[in-house]
Coordinates of C-alpha atoms in Angstrom, one line a residue:
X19 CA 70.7 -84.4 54.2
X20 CA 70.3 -85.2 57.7
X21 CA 71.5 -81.4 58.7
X22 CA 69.2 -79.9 56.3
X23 CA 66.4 -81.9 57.9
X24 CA 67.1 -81.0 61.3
X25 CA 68.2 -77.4 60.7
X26 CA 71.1 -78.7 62.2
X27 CA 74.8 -76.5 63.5
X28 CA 76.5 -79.8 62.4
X29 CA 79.6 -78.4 60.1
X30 CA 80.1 -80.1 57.0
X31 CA 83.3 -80.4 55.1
X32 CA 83.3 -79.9 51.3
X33 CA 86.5 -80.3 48.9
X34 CA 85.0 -81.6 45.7
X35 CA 82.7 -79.7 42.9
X36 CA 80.1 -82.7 42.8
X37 CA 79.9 -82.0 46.5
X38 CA 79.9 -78.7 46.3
X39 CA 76.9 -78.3 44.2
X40 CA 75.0 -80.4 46.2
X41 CA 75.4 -78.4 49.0
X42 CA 74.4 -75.5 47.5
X43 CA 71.2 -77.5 46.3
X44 CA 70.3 -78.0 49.5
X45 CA 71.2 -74.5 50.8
X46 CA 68.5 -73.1 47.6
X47 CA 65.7 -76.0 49.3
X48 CA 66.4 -74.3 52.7
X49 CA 65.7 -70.4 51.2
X50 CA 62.4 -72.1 49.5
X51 CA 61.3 -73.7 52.7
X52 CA 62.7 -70.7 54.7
X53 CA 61.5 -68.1 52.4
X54 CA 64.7 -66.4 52.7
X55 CA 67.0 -64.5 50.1
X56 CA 70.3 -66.1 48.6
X57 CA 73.6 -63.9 48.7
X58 CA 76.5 -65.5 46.3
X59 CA 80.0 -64.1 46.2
X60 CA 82.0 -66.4 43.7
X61 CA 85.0 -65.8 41.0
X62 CA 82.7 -67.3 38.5
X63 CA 79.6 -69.5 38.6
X64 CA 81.1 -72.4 37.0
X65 CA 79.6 -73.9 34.6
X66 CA 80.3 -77.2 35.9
X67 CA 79.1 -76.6 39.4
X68 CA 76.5 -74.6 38.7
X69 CA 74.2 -76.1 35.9
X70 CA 73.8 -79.8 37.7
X71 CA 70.2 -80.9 37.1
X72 CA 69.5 -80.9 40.7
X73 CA 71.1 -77.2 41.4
X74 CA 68.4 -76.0 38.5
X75 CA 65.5 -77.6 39.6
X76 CA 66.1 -76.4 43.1
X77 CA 66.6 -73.1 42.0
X78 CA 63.3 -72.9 39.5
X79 CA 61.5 -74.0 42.7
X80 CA 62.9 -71.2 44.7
X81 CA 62.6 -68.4 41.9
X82 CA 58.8 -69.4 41.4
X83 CA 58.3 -69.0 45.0
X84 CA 59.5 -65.3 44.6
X85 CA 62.5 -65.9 45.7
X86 CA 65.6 -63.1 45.5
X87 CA 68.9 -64.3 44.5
X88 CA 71.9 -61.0 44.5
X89 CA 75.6 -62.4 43.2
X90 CA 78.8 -60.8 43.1
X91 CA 81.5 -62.4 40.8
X92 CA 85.1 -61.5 39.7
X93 CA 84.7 -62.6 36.5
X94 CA 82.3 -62.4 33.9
X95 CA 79.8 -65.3 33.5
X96 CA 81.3 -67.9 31.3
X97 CA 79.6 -67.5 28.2
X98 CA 81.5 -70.2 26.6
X99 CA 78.4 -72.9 27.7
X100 CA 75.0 -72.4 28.1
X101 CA 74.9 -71.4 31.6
X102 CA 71.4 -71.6 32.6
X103 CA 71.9 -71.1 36.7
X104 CA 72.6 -67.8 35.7
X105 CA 70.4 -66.8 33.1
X106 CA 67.5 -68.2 35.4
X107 CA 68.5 -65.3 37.8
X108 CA 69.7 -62.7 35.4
X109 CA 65.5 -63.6 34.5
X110 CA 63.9 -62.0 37.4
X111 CA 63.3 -58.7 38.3
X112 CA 64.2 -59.0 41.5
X113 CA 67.5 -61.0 41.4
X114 CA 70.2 -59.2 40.1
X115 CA 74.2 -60.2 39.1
X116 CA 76.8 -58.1 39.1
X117 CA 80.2 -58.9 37.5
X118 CA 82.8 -56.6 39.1
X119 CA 86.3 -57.5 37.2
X120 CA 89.2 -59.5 38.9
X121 CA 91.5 -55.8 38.7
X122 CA 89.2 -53.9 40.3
X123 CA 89.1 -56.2 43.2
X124 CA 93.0 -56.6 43.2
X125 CA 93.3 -53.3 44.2
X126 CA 90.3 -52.9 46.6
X127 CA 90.8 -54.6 50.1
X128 CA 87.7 -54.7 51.3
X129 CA 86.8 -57.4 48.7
X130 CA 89.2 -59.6 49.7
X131 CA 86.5 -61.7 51.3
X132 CA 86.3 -65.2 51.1
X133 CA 83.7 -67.1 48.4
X134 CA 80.3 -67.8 50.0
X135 CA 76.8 -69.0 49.1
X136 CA 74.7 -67.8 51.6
X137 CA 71.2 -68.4 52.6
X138 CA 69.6 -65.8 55.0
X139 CA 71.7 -65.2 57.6
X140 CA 72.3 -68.7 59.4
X141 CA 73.1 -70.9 56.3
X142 CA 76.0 -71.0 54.1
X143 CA 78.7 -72.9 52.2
X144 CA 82.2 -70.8 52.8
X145 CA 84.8 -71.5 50.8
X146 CA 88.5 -71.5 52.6
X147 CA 91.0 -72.0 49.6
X148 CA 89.8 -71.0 46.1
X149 CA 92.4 -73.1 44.6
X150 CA 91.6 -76.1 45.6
X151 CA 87.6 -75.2 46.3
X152 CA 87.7 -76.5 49.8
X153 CA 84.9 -75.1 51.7
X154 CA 82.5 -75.9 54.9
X155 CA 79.1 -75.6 55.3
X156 CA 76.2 -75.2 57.8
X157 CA 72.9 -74.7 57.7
X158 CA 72.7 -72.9 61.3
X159 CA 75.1 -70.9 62.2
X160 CA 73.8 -67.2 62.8
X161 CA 77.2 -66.1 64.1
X162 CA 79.2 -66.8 60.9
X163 CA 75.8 -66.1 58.8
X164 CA 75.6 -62.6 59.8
X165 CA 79.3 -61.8 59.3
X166 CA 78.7 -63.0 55.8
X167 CA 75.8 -60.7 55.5
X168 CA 77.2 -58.0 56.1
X169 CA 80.5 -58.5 54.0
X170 CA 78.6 -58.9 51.5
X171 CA 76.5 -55.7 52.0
X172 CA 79.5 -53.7 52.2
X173 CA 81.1 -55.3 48.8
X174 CA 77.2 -54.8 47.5
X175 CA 77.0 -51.3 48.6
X176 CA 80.1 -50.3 46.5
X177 CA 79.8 -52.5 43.6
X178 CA 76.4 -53.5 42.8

């Protein structure tokens, strides 16, 4: 909390999914105090990460401030549970998610990129091993940010 607070470059490690979610909770509070737009790249929004009471009420406070939300996932959105994270986005008019299908992305290396959530271009949680879901995070870091920016508009510019 204290980074969020500060605006902080402190970098926070992150290897469970109760973390992980709130992190991302406070990455959505930063885009509604920041005004800024939220880029996802993920293999799925899980369910279980995803649809935590907090995450949602962070993110209907964001979307009823206007706010844009664009994902990118390698697999379809698990349809198996209600999954309200994305059906709040998949809502708006101006969000968007676009599944783009694990083979595609096997064969196309430019999509090889990590697993982000990103907010802006200073504030992110980064994942750096999908298996086990160990990720960092910052909430000011325009270096790594903008890298992540534009990774994702070259993936976006193809796919979405």
């Amino acid at each position: 909390d204290r980074a969020f607070e500060t605006n902080s470059p402190t970098v926070l490690m992150n290897s469970s999914r109760h973390h992980a979610s709130y992190l991302m909770k406070r990455l959505i509070d930063k885009a509604t105090k920041d005004q800024d737009e939220i880029r996802i790249i993920y293999g799925a929004l899980k369910y279980e990460v995803y649809n935590q009471k907090g995450m949602i009420t962070s993110l209907q406070n964001f979307l009823a401030s206007a706010g844009k939300v664009s994902v990118i996932t390698e697999k379809a959105i698990d349809q198996g549970n209600y999954n309200q994270f994305a059906q709040m986005i998949k809502s708006k008019d101006a969000c968007k998610i676009t599944s783009v299908g694990v083979e595609q992305l096997a064969l196309d290396t430019v999509t090889a990129a990590p697993h982000f959530f990103l907010v802006g271009d200073r504030a992110f949680r980064l994942e750096t091993n999908h298996a086990t879901s160990s990720a960092y995070g910052c909430f000011n870091n325009s270096t790594i940010g903008q890298r992540l920016v534009e990774t994702f508009d070259v993936i976006c510019r193809k796919y979405c």
